[in-house]
Amino acid sequence: MARQGQAPILTKTEQKAVLNTFIGTPQAIRNKVIFLLSFRAGLRAKEIATVKLSDFISPLSAKPISGKTKYKNSAIKKTITLTKDVAKGGKISKAHITDKELRRALLDYINIWDSLYNRGVDTLIITDKGTSFSPNTLQRLFLHMSRASGYSFTSHSGRRSLCSILINNDVNVFKVKSIMRHSNIATTELYYENDEVMLGDIMAKL
């Protein structure tokens, strides 16, 4: 259990269970991308709501012809730049798009993206009405997905879960800081001090 006020952490097994609940639901592909951008790339709600399609596609990849040619996995960037208007604190930062399941979901979604949006919309993630999400509406979507799945999580659970997985894989604290894009090492150290999965594993080995 997370401490009061902290977003719940989901294990990889729990994440898979949540993803399975998307199958056959409206906007299943889009919601899978949203979930994985949070849990596998550590993006915040504001960042997911604001990133553009062009942030993810290599400029060297040919634009597909609708209904004929589709993007390939190699067209999706492995590292994206979060501009000042997207990233927390107004600082340019990088996010890593290397998780295989995330990349497959992005590929599926991007190849149907043209048929989803209204003219003038260039954000990657699009509402049922073909418009952009706001950070608040995206946070509410996370809560809806949580209730529908039967698992407790919020829009910040992805970052906490990713950080927990990195910690439990003995990744150096400075590398975790870089991956999580924390501005201060003290923020990263708090995850080490309060990570319930890691602390539970330590107690289990006594």
CSV table of C-alpha atoms in Angstrom, one decimal:
chain,number,residue,atom,x,y,z
A,1,MET,CA,0.0,0.0,0.0
A,2,ALA,CA,1.2,3.5,-0.7
A,3,ARG,CA,1.4,6.0,2.1
A,4,GLN,CA,-1.5,8.4,2.4
A,5,GLY,CA,-1.3,11.0,-0.4
A,6,GLN,CA,1.0,8.9,-2.6
A,7,ALA,CA,0.0,7.3,-5.9
A,8,PRO,CA,-0.3,3.5,-5.8
A,9,ILE,CA,2.4,1.5,-7.4
A,10,LEU,CA,1.5,-1.3,-9.9
A,11,THR,CA,3.8,-4.3,-10.5
A,12,LYS,CA,4.5,-5.4,-14.1
A,13,THR,CA,2.0,-8.3,-13.5
A,14,GLU,CA,-0.7,-5.8,-12.3
A,15,GLN,CA,0.1,-3.5,-15.3
A,16,LYS,CA,-0.5,-6.5,-17.6
A,17,ALA,CA,-3.8,-7.2,-15.9
A,18,VAL,CA,-4.9,-3.6,-16.4
A,19,LEU,CA,-3.9,-3.6,-20.1
A,20,ASN,CA,-6.0,-6.8,-20.6
A,21,THR,CA,-9.1,-4.9,-19.4
A,22,PHE,CA,-8.7,-2.5,-22.3
A,23,ILE,CA,-9.2,-5.2,-24.9
A,24,GLY,CA,-12.5,-4.8,-26.8
A,25,THR,CA,-13.3,-1.4,-25.2
A,26,PRO,CA,-13.8,1.9,-27.0
A,27,GLN,CA,-10.5,3.7,-27.6
A,28,ALA,CA,-8.5,0.6,-26.5
A,29,ILE,CA,-5.4,1.4,-28.6
A,30,ARG,CA,-5.3,5.1,-27.5
A,31,ASN,CA,-5.8,4.2,-23.8
A,32,LYS,CA,-3.1,1.6,-24.0
A,33,VAL,CA,-0.7,4.2,-25.3
A,34,ILE,CA,-1.7,6.6,-22.6
A,35,PHE,CA,-1.2,4.0,-19.9
A,36,LEU,CA,2.2,2.8,-21.3
A,37,LEU,CA,3.5,6.4,-21.8
A,38,SER,CA,3.0,6.8,-18.1
A,39,PHE,CA,4.1,3.4,-16.8
A,40,ARG,CA,6.9,2.6,-19.2
A,41,ALA,CA,8.3,6.0,-20.2
A,42,GLY,CA,7.4,8.0,-17.0
A,43,LEU,CA,5.6,10.8,-18.7
A,44,ARG,CA,3.4,13.1,-16.5
A,45,ALA,CA,-0.3,13.8,-17.3
A,46,LYS,CA,0.5,17.2,-18.7
A,47,GLU,CA,3.3,15.8,-20.9
A,48,ILE,CA,1.0,13.0,-22.3
A,49,ALA,CA,-1.7,15.6,-23.0
A,50,THR,CA,0.6,18.0,-24.7
A,51,VAL,CA,3.1,16.0,-26.7
A,52,LYS,CA,2.7,16.1,-30.5
A,53,LEU,CA,2.6,13.4,-33.1
A,54,SER,CA,5.7,14.9,-34.7
A,55,ASP,CA,7.6,14.5,-31.4
A,56,PHE,CA,7.5,10.7,-31.9
A,57,ILE,CA,8.2,10.4,-35.6
A,58,SER,CA,11.7,10.5,-37.1
A,59,PRO,CA,11.9,13.3,-39.7
A,60,LEU,CA,13.7,10.9,-42.0
A,61,SER,CA,10.8,8.5,-42.2
A,62,ALA,CA,8.5,8.9,-45.1
A,63,LYS,CA,5.0,10.0,-44.4
A,64,PRO,CA,2.6,7.1,-45.0
A,65,ILE,CA,0.0,7.3,-47.7
A,66,SER,CA,-3.4,6.8,-46.1
A,67,GLY,CA,-4.7,3.3,-46.5
A,68,LYS,CA,-1.6,2.1,-48.4
A,69,THR,CA,1.7,2.7,-46.7
A,70,LYS,CA,2.1,2.5,-42.9
A,71,TYR,CA,4.8,3.7,-40.5
A,72,LYS,CA,7.3,1.0,-39.3
A,73,ASN,CA,8.7,0.6,-35.8
A,74,SER,CA,12.0,2.2,-36.9
A,75,ALA,CA,10.1,5.5,-37.6
A,76,ILE,CA,9.3,5.9,-33.9
A,77,LYS,CA,12.1,7.8,-32.1
A,78,LYS,CA,13.8,6.1,-29.2
A,79,THR,CA,14.2,9.4,-27.4
A,80,ILE,CA,11.8,12.3,-27.5
A,81,THR,CA,12.5,15.9,-26.6
A,82,LEU,CA,10.0,17.4,-24.2
A,83,THR,CA,10.0,21.2,-24.9
A,84,LYS,CA,9.7,23.9,-22.3
A,85,ASP,CA,5.9,24.2,-22.8
A,86,VAL,CA,5.5,20.5,-22.3
A,87,ALA,CA,8.0,19.5,-19.5
A,88,LYS,CA,7.6,20.2,-15.8
A,89,GLY,CA,9.2,23.4,-14.6
A,90,GLY,CA,9.6,24.8,-18.1
A,91,LYS,CA,12.8,23.0,-18.7
A,92,ILE,CA,13.7,21.0,-21.9
A,93,SER,CA,14.1,17.3,-21.1
A,94,LYS,CA,14.3,13.9,-22.8
A,95,ALA,CA,12.1,10.9,-22.4
A,96,HIS,CA,13.1,7.4,-23.5
A,97,ILE,CA,10.7,5.5,-25.7
A,98,THR,CA,12.4,2.1,-25.7
A,99,ASP,CA,9.9,-0.3,-24.0
A,100,LYS,CA,8.9,-2.9,-26.7
A,101,GLU,CA,5.2,-3.0,-25.6
A,102,LEU,CA,5.0,0.8,-25.7
A,103,ARG,CA,6.6,1.0,-29.1
A,104,ARG,CA,4.2,-1.6,-30.5
A,105,ALA,CA,1.2,0.3,-29.1
A,106,LEU,CA,2.5,3.6,-30.4
A,107,LEU,CA,2.9,2.1,-33.9
A,108,ASP,CA,-0.7,0.7,-33.9
A,109,TYR,CA,-2.0,4.1,-32.7
A,110,ILE,CA,0.0,6.3,-35.0
A,111,ASN,CA,-1.0,4.3,-38.0
A,112,ILE,CA,-4.7,5.2,-37.4
A,113,TRP,CA,-4.0,8.7,-36.0
A,114,ASP,CA,-5.0,10.5,-39.3
A,115,SER,CA,-8.5,9.1,-39.1
A,116,LEU,CA,-9.0,10.3,-35.5
A,117,TYR,CA,-8.2,14.0,-35.4
A,118,ASN,CA,-10.0,17.2,-36.4
A,119,ARG,CA,-8.3,19.8,-38.5
A,120,GLY,CA,-5.9,21.9,-36.5
A,121,VAL,CA,-5.2,19.2,-33.8
A,122,ASP,CA,-1.6,18.1,-33.6
A,123,THR,CA,-1.3,16.5,-30.2
A,124,LEU,CA,-0.6,12.8,-30.2
A,125,ILE,CA,-3.4,11.9,-27.8
A,126,ILE,CA,-6.9,12.8,-28.9
A,127,THR,CA,-10.3,12.7,-27.2
A,128,ASP,CA,-13.3,10.9,-28.5
A,129,LYS,CA,-14.4,14.1,-30.1
A,130,GLY,CA,-11.1,14.5,-32.0
A,131,THR,CA,-9.8,17.3,-29.9
A,132,SER,CA,-6.8,17.6,-27.5
A,133,PHE,CA,-6.9,16.6,-23.9
A,134,SER,CA,-6.2,19.0,-21.1
A,135,PRO,CA,-4.0,17.7,-18.2
A,136,ASN,CA,-7.1,17.7,-16.0
A,137,THR,CA,-9.3,15.7,-18.4
A,138,LEU,CA,-6.4,13.2,-18.9
A,139,GLN,CA,-6.1,12.8,-15.1
A,140,ARG,CA,-9.8,12.0,-15.0
A,141,LEU,CA,-9.3,9.4,-17.8
A,142,PHE,CA,-6.7,7.7,-15.6
A,143,LEU,CA,-9.2,7.5,-12.8
A,144,HIS,CA,-11.9,6.1,-15.2
A,145,MET,CA,-9.4,3.5,-16.4
A,146,SER,CA,-8.6,2.6,-12.8
A,147,ARG,CA,-12.2,2.1,-11.8
A,148,ALA,CA,-13.0,0.1,-14.9
A,149,SER,CA,-10.0,-2.2,-14.4
A,150,GLY,CA,-10.5,-2.8,-10.7
A,151,TYR,CA,-7.0,-1.7,-9.9
A,152,SER,CA,-6.2,1.5,-8.0
A,153,PHE,CA,-3.9,3.9,-9.8
A,154,THR,CA,-3.7,7.5,-10.8
A,155,SER,CA,-1.9,9.5,-13.5
A,156,HIS,CA,1.2,9.7,-11.2
A,157,SER,CA,1.2,5.9,-10.5
A,158,GLY,CA,3.1,5.3,-13.7
A,159,ARG,CA,6.1,7.4,-12.6
A,160,ARG,CA,6.1,5.8,-9.2
A,161,SER,CA,5.9,2.3,-10.6
A,162,LEU,CA,8.7,2.9,-13.1
A,163,CYS,CA,10.9,4.4,-10.4
A,164,SER,CA,10.2,1.4,-8.2
A,165,ILE,CA,11.1,-1.1,-10.9
A,166,LEU,CA,14.4,0.8,-11.6
A,167,ILE,CA,15.2,0.8,-7.9
A,168,ASN,CA,14.5,-2.9,-7.6
A,169,ASN,CA,16.7,-3.6,-10.5
A,170,ASP,CA,19.6,-1.9,-8.6
A,171,VAL,CA,19.9,1.0,-11.1
A,172,ASN,CA,22.3,3.7,-9.8
A,173,VAL,CA,20.5,6.6,-8.1
A,174,PHE,CA,22.0,9.1,-10.5
A,175,LYS,CA,20.8,7.1,-13.5
A,176,VAL,CA,17.3,6.8,-12.0
A,177,LYS,CA,17.4,10.6,-11.5
A,178,SER,CA,18.2,11.1,-15.2
A,179,ILE,CA,15.6,8.6,-16.4
A,180,MET,CA,12.9,10.1,-14.2
A,181,ARG,CA,13.9,13.6,-15.1
A,182,HIS,CA,14.0,14.8,-11.5
A,183,SER,CA,15.5,18.2,-11.1
A,184,ASN,CA,17.0,17.4,-7.6
A,185,ILE,CA,18.7,14.2,-6.5
A,186,ALA,CA,16.9,14.5,-3.2
A,187,THR,CA,13.6,13.7,-5.0
A,188,THR,CA,15.0,10.5,-6.3
A,189,GLU,CA,16.5,9.6,-2.9
A,190,LEU,CA,13.0,9.8,-1.4
A,191,TYR,CA,11.8,7.0,-3.7
A,192,TYR,CA,14.7,4.8,-2.4
A,193,GLU,CA,13.7,5.6,1.2
A,194,ASN,CA,9.9,5.1,0.7
A,195,ASP,CA,9.7,2.4,-1.9
A,196,GLU,CA,7.4,-0.1,-0.4
A,197,VAL,CA,8.2,-2.9,-2.8
A,198,MET,CA,11.9,-2.7,-2.1
A,199,LEU,CA,11.4,-2.4,1.7
A,200,GLY,CA,9.0,-5.4,1.6
A,201,ASP,CA,11.6,-7.4,-0.3
A,202,ILE,CA,14.3,-6.5,2.3
A,203,MET,CA,12.1,-7.6,5.2
A,204,ALA,CA,11.2,-10.9,3.4
A,205,LYS,CA,14.9,-11.8,3.2
A,206,LEU,CA,15.5,-11.4,6.9
